Amino acid sequence: MTLPTPGTNKLQVLRAVEDGWQAFCRAPWPFLLFQVLVTVILVPFGALLLAGLLRLNSNELPLLHPVAAGIAVVVGAIGYVIVGLWGVVGITRCAWMSLDGQRPSFRNFTRWDGAASGRLLGSVILLAIVVGVVGVIATLIGTGLNALNTALTVIPVIIFGIFYIWFLISQKFLLQLSLFGVKRPVETIQAGVSGVNPSWWVVLWLAIVESVIHAVAALFSYGGLFVVFPVVICISTAAYRQLFGSQEHTGILSNG
C-alpha cells in the first residue's frame, strides 16, 4: 500500500488534540517512566559532550587532556544521538499503538529498531542539509547584492525567511513519515511537501496549538515540559494519521 493522494484527507486540529490526549492517557505511566529512563541514560553522554567541548574551546577543565577531550566529544555525541533516537522512536511507536486502541507495554517502548532509527536520522540530516544549502545560497546572493546596494540585502533575507517557514511546516510530520510512511529520506522530504501543502495553513495552525501547549506546560516548570513531550508526539501522530492514513507502511510495528 502507498500513502494516500495528497489533498484526499483533511486535518481537524481539535480532534487531533483530543485523540492525542486520549492516546497518552491509555498508558501515562509507561510514557513517563520511559522518558525518565531515557533522560537518565542521556545525562552522562551529555556531560561527556559538554566537558569535552569546554576543554577544547577554553581553558576550563585543565586536568582533562585535549586528546581525552576529543574522545569525550565523539563518544558523548554518538551516545547522545543513539539514545535520543531510541527514545523518540519508542515514544512515537507507542503513540501509534495507543491511537490504535492498544495499551503499549514498557517493552514496546524499550525495543530498539535500528532500521527506523536510521531512517529518522537520515531524514533529519537531509533536512539540515537542505536548510543549510538554501542559507548559503541566500548569504551569497545577499553578499552580491550588498556590493550593489546595502538596502538590497534585505531581499534574500525575506525570501529565505518565507522559504524557511514554508519548508519547516511542510516537514511537520517528518518524524512520523520516517517511521511509518516511507523508507528513504528523500522520499520522506518529498512526501512531507506533497502531503502537507494542500493543508498547509491547517498544519501551521496545528504547530501554533502545539506551541501554546508547550508554553502552558512551561508554566509548570520542568514537570510540565516533561509531561508535554509525549503528549505532543501523540497529538502530532494523531494529526499525521488524519492526513496520511492509519496504515503504517514500513513494518515498524512488526520489526524485532
CSV table of C-alpha atoms in Angstrom, one decimal:
chain,number,residue,atom,x,y,z
A,1,MET,CA,0.0,0.0,0.0
A,2,THR,CA,1.1,3.6,-0.6
A,3,LEU,CA,0.4,6.9,1.0
A,4,PRO,CA,-3.0,8.5,0.1
A,5,THR,CA,-3.2,11.0,-2.8
A,6,PRO,CA,-2.3,14.5,-1.4
A,7,GLY,CA,-5.3,16.5,-0.6
A,8,THR,CA,-7.6,13.5,-0.2
A,9,ASN,CA,-7.7,13.7,3.6
A,10,LYS,CA,-8.5,16.7,5.8
A,11,LEU,CA,-6.9,17.6,9.1
A,12,GLN,CA,-9.0,18.5,12.1
A,13,VAL,CA,-6.8,20.1,14.7
A,14,LEU,CA,-9.0,19.9,17.8
A,15,ARG,CA,-9.8,16.3,17.0
A,16,ALA,CA,-6.1,15.5,16.8
A,17,VAL,CA,-5.5,17.2,20.2
A,18,GLU,CA,-8.4,15.2,21.7
A,19,ASP,CA,-7.2,11.9,20.1
A,20,GLY,CA,-3.6,12.5,21.1
A,21,TRP,CA,-4.5,13.2,24.7
A,22,GLN,CA,-6.6,10.1,24.9
A,23,ALA,CA,-3.8,8.1,23.5
A,24,PHE,CA,-1.4,9.4,26.2
A,25,CYS,CA,-4.0,8.6,28.9
A,26,ARG,CA,-4.2,5.0,27.8
A,27,ALA,CA,-0.6,4.5,29.2
A,28,PRO,CA,0.6,7.6,31.0
A,29,TRP,CA,3.0,5.8,33.4
A,30,PRO,CA,4.8,3.8,30.7
A,31,PHE,CA,5.2,7.0,28.6
A,32,LEU,CA,6.6,9.0,31.6
A,33,LEU,CA,8.8,6.2,33.1
A,34,PHE,CA,10.4,5.6,29.7
A,35,GLN,CA,11.1,9.3,29.5
A,36,VAL,CA,12.8,9.0,32.9
A,37,LEU,CA,14.9,6.1,31.7
A,38,VAL,CA,15.9,7.9,28.5
A,39,THR,CA,16.8,11.1,30.4
A,40,VAL,CA,18.9,9.1,33.0
A,41,ILE,CA,20.9,7.5,30.2
A,42,LEU,CA,21.3,10.8,28.3
A,43,VAL,CA,22.8,12.7,31.2
A,44,PRO,CA,26.2,11.0,31.2
A,45,PHE,CA,26.6,11.3,27.4
A,46,GLY,CA,25.6,15.0,27.6
A,47,ALA,CA,28.1,15.6,30.4
A,48,LEU,CA,30.8,13.9,28.4
A,49,LEU,CA,30.0,16.1,25.3
A,50,LEU,CA,29.9,19.3,27.4
A,51,ALA,CA,33.1,18.6,29.3
A,52,GLY,CA,34.9,17.8,26.0
A,53,LEU,CA,33.7,21.0,24.3
A,54,LEU,CA,34.6,23.1,27.3
A,55,ARG,CA,38.1,21.8,27.3
A,56,LEU,CA,38.6,22.1,23.6
A,57,ASN,CA,37.2,25.6,23.3
A,58,SER,CA,38.5,27.2,26.5
A,59,ASN,CA,41.0,26.8,29.3
A,60,GLU,CA,38.4,25.2,31.6
A,61,LEU,CA,38.9,21.7,32.9
A,62,PRO,CA,42.7,21.9,32.6
A,63,LEU,CA,43.1,18.4,34.1
A,64,LEU,CA,41.4,16.9,31.0
A,65,HIS,CA,43.9,16.1,28.2
A,66,PRO,CA,42.9,17.5,24.8
A,67,VAL,CA,43.0,14.0,23.3
A,68,ALA,CA,40.7,12.8,26.0
A,69,ALA,CA,38.5,15.8,25.5
A,70,GLY,CA,38.2,14.9,21.8
A,71,ILE,CA,37.3,11.3,22.6
A,72,ALA,CA,34.8,12.6,25.1
A,73,VAL,CA,33.1,14.8,22.4
A,74,VAL,CA,32.9,11.9,20.0
A,75,VAL,CA,31.6,9.4,22.5
A,76,GLY,CA,29.2,11.9,24.0
A,77,ALA,CA,27.8,13.0,20.7
A,78,ILE,CA,27.4,9.4,19.3
A,79,GLY,CA,25.9,8.2,22.5
A,80,TYR,CA,23.5,11.1,22.8
A,81,VAL,CA,22.3,10.7,19.3
A,82,ILE,CA,21.7,6.9,19.6
A,83,VAL,CA,19.9,7.2,22.9
A,84,GLY,CA,17.9,10.2,21.6
A,85,LEU,CA,16.8,8.2,18.6
A,86,TRP,CA,15.9,5.2,20.8
A,87,GLY,CA,13.7,7.4,22.9
A,88,VAL,CA,11.9,9.3,20.2
A,89,VAL,CA,11.3,6.1,18.1
A,90,GLY,CA,10.0,4.3,21.2
A,91,ILE,CA,7.6,7.0,22.2
A,92,THR,CA,6.3,7.6,18.7
A,93,ARG,CA,5.8,3.9,18.0
A,94,CYS,CA,3.8,3.5,21.2
A,95,ALA,CA,1.8,6.7,20.4
A,96,TRP,CA,0.8,4.9,17.2
A,97,MET,CA,-0.1,1.7,19.1
A,98,SER,CA,-2.1,3.7,21.7
A,99,LEU,CA,-4.0,5.6,18.9
A,100,ASP,CA,-4.9,2.1,17.5
A,101,GLY,CA,-6.6,1.4,20.9
A,102,GLN,CA,-3.8,-0.7,22.4
A,103,ARG,CA,-2.2,-0.1,25.7
A,104,PRO,CA,1.6,-0.3,25.0
A,105,SER,CA,3.8,-2.1,27.5
A,106,PHE,CA,7.1,-0.9,28.7
A,107,ARG,CA,8.8,-3.5,26.4
A,108,ASN,CA,7.1,-1.8,23.4
A,109,PHE,CA,8.9,1.4,24.5
A,110,THR,CA,12.3,0.0,25.1
A,111,ARG,CA,12.6,-2.2,21.9
A,112,TRP,CA,15.4,-0.9,19.7
A,113,ASP,CA,14.7,-0.6,16.0
A,114,GLY,CA,17.8,0.1,14.0
A,115,ALA,CA,16.1,0.5,10.7
A,116,ALA,CA,13.6,3.0,12.0
A,117,SER,CA,16.3,5.0,13.8
A,118,GLY,CA,18.4,5.0,10.7
A,119,ARG,CA,15.5,6.3,8.6
A,120,LEU,CA,14.8,9.1,11.1
A,121,LEU,CA,18.5,10.1,11.4
A,122,GLY,CA,18.9,10.2,7.6
A,123,SER,CA,15.8,12.3,7.2
A,124,VAL,CA,16.9,14.8,9.9
A,125,ILE,CA,20.4,15.1,8.2
A,126,LEU,CA,18.8,15.7,4.8
A,127,LEU,CA,16.5,18.3,6.3
A,128,ALA,CA,19.5,20.1,7.8
A,129,ILE,CA,21.4,19.9,4.5
A,130,VAL,CA,18.5,21.4,2.6
A,131,VAL,CA,18.1,24.3,5.1
A,132,GLY,CA,21.9,24.8,5.2
A,133,VAL,CA,22.3,24.9,1.4
A,134,VAL,CA,19.5,27.4,1.0
A,135,GLY,CA,21.0,29.5,3.7
A,136,VAL,CA,24.4,29.5,2.0
A,137,ILE,CA,22.7,30.5,-1.3
A,138,ALA,CA,20.8,33.3,0.4
A,139,THR,CA,24.1,34.5,2.0
A,140,LEU,CA,25.9,34.5,-1.3
A,141,ILE,CA,23.1,36.4,-3.0
A,142,GLY,CA,23.0,38.9,-0.2
A,143,THR,CA,26.7,39.5,-0.4
A,144,GLY,CA,26.4,40.1,-4.1
A,145,LEU,CA,23.5,42.5,-3.7
A,146,ASN,CA,25.3,44.3,-0.9
A,147,ALA,CA,28.1,45.2,-3.3
A,148,LEU,CA,25.4,46.9,-5.4
A,149,ASN,CA,23.3,48.5,-2.7
A,150,THR,CA,23.2,47.7,1.0
A,151,ALA,CA,19.4,48.1,1.1
A,152,LEU,CA,19.1,45.2,-1.4
A,153,THR,CA,20.4,42.7,1.2
A,154,VAL,CA,17.0,42.5,2.8
A,155,ILE,CA,15.6,40.7,-0.3
A,156,PRO,CA,17.3,37.3,0.3
A,157,VAL,CA,16.6,37.6,4.0
A,158,ILE,CA,12.9,37.9,3.3
A,159,ILE,CA,12.9,35.2,0.6
A,160,PHE,CA,14.8,32.8,2.8
A,161,GLY,CA,12.6,33.6,5.8
A,162,ILE,CA,9.5,32.7,3.8
A,163,PHE,CA,11.1,29.6,2.4
A,164,TYR,CA,12.2,28.6,5.9
A,165,ILE,CA,8.7,28.9,7.4
A,166,TRP,CA,7.0,27.1,4.5
A,167,PHE,CA,9.6,24.3,4.4
A,168,LEU,CA,9.6,23.6,8.1
A,169,ILE,CA,5.8,23.5,8.3
A,170,SER,CA,5.8,21.1,5.3
A,171,GLN,CA,8.1,18.9,7.3
A,172,LYS,CA,5.9,18.9,10.4
A,173,PHE,CA,5.4,15.2,10.1
A,174,LEU,CA,9.0,14.2,9.2
A,175,LEU,CA,9.2,12.1,12.4
A,176,GLN,CA,6.0,10.1,11.6
A,177,LEU,CA,6.8,9.9,7.8
A,178,SER,CA,10.2,8.5,8.6
A,179,LEU,CA,8.9,5.8,10.9
A,180,PHE,CA,5.5,4.9,9.4
A,181,GLY,CA,5.3,6.3,5.8
A,182,VAL,CA,8.3,5.8,3.6
A,183,LYS,CA,11.8,4.2,3.8
A,184,ARG,CA,14.1,6.7,2.1
A,185,PRO,CA,15.0,10.2,3.4
A,186,VAL,CA,14.5,11.9,0.0
A,187,GLU,CA,11.0,10.3,-0.2
A,188,THR,CA,10.3,11.5,3.3
A,189,ILE,CA,11.0,15.1,2.4
A,190,GLN,CA,9.0,14.8,-0.8
A,191,ALA,CA,6.1,13.2,0.9
A,192,GLY,CA,6.1,15.9,3.5
A,193,VAL,CA,5.9,18.7,0.9
A,194,SER,CA,3.2,17.0,-1.3
A,195,GLY,CA,1.1,15.7,1.7
A,196,VAL,CA,1.1,18.9,3.8
A,197,ASN,CA,0.8,21.5,1.0
A,198,PRO,CA,-2.9,21.1,0.4
A,199,SER,CA,-3.5,21.6,4.1
A,200,TRP,CA,-0.5,23.9,4.8
A,201,TRP,CA,-2.4,26.6,6.8
A,202,VAL,CA,-4.2,24.0,8.9
A,203,VAL,CA,-0.8,22.3,9.7
A,204,LEU,CA,0.5,25.8,10.6
A,205,TRP,CA,-2.5,26.1,13.0
A,206,LEU,CA,-1.6,22.7,14.5
A,207,ALA,CA,2.0,23.9,15.1
A,208,ILE,CA,0.7,27.0,16.8
A,209,VAL,CA,-1.6,25.0,19.0
A,210,GLU,CA,1.3,22.7,20.0
A,211,SER,CA,3.4,25.7,20.8
A,212,VAL,CA,0.7,27.1,23.0
A,213,ILE,CA,0.6,23.7,24.8
A,214,HIS,CA,4.3,23.8,25.3
A,215,ALA,CA,4.0,27.4,26.7
A,216,VAL,CA,1.3,26.4,29.1
A,217,ALA,CA,3.4,23.4,30.2
A,218,ALA,CA,6.4,25.7,30.8
A,219,LEU,CA,4.4,27.5,33.4
A,220,PHE,CA,4.7,24.3,35.5
A,221,SER,CA,8.5,24.3,35.1
A,222,TYR,CA,10.3,21.1,34.3
A,223,GLY,CA,7.5,18.8,35.3
A,224,GLY,CA,5.1,20.3,32.8
A,225,LEU,CA,7.6,20.2,30.0
A,226,PHE,CA,8.4,16.6,30.9
A,227,VAL,CA,4.8,15.5,30.5
A,228,VAL,CA,4.1,17.6,27.4
A,229,PHE,CA,6.7,15.9,25.2
A,230,PRO,CA,4.9,12.5,24.8
A,231,VAL,CA,1.5,14.3,24.7
A,232,VAL,CA,2.6,16.5,21.8
A,233,ILE,CA,4.0,13.4,20.0
A,234,CYS,CA,0.7,11.7,20.4
A,235,ILE,CA,-1.1,14.8,19.1
A,236,SER,CA,1.2,15.1,16.1
A,237,THR,CA,0.9,11.3,15.4
A,238,ALA,CA,-2.9,11.6,15.5
A,239,ALA,CA,-2.8,14.5,13.1
A,240,TYR,CA,-0.5,12.5,10.8
A,241,ARG,CA,-3.0,9.7,10.7
A,242,GLN,CA,-5.7,12.1,9.7
A,243,LEU,CA,-3.6,13.4,6.7
A,244,PHE,CA,-1.7,10.3,5.7
A,245,GLY,CA,-3.9,7.5,6.9
A,246,SER,CA,-3.7,5.0,9.8
A,247,GLN,CA,-1.9,2.4,7.8
A,248,GLU,CA,1.8,2.0,8.5
A,249,HIS,CA,4.0,1.2,5.5
A,250,THR,CA,7.4,0.4,6.9
A,251,GLY,CA,6.8,-2.7,9.2
A,252,ILE,CA,7.9,-0.8,12.3
A,253,LEU,CA,5.2,-2.5,14.4
A,254,SER,CA,6.3,-6.0,13.5
A,255,ASN,CA,10.1,-5.5,13.3
A,256,GLY,CA,12.0,-7.1,16.2
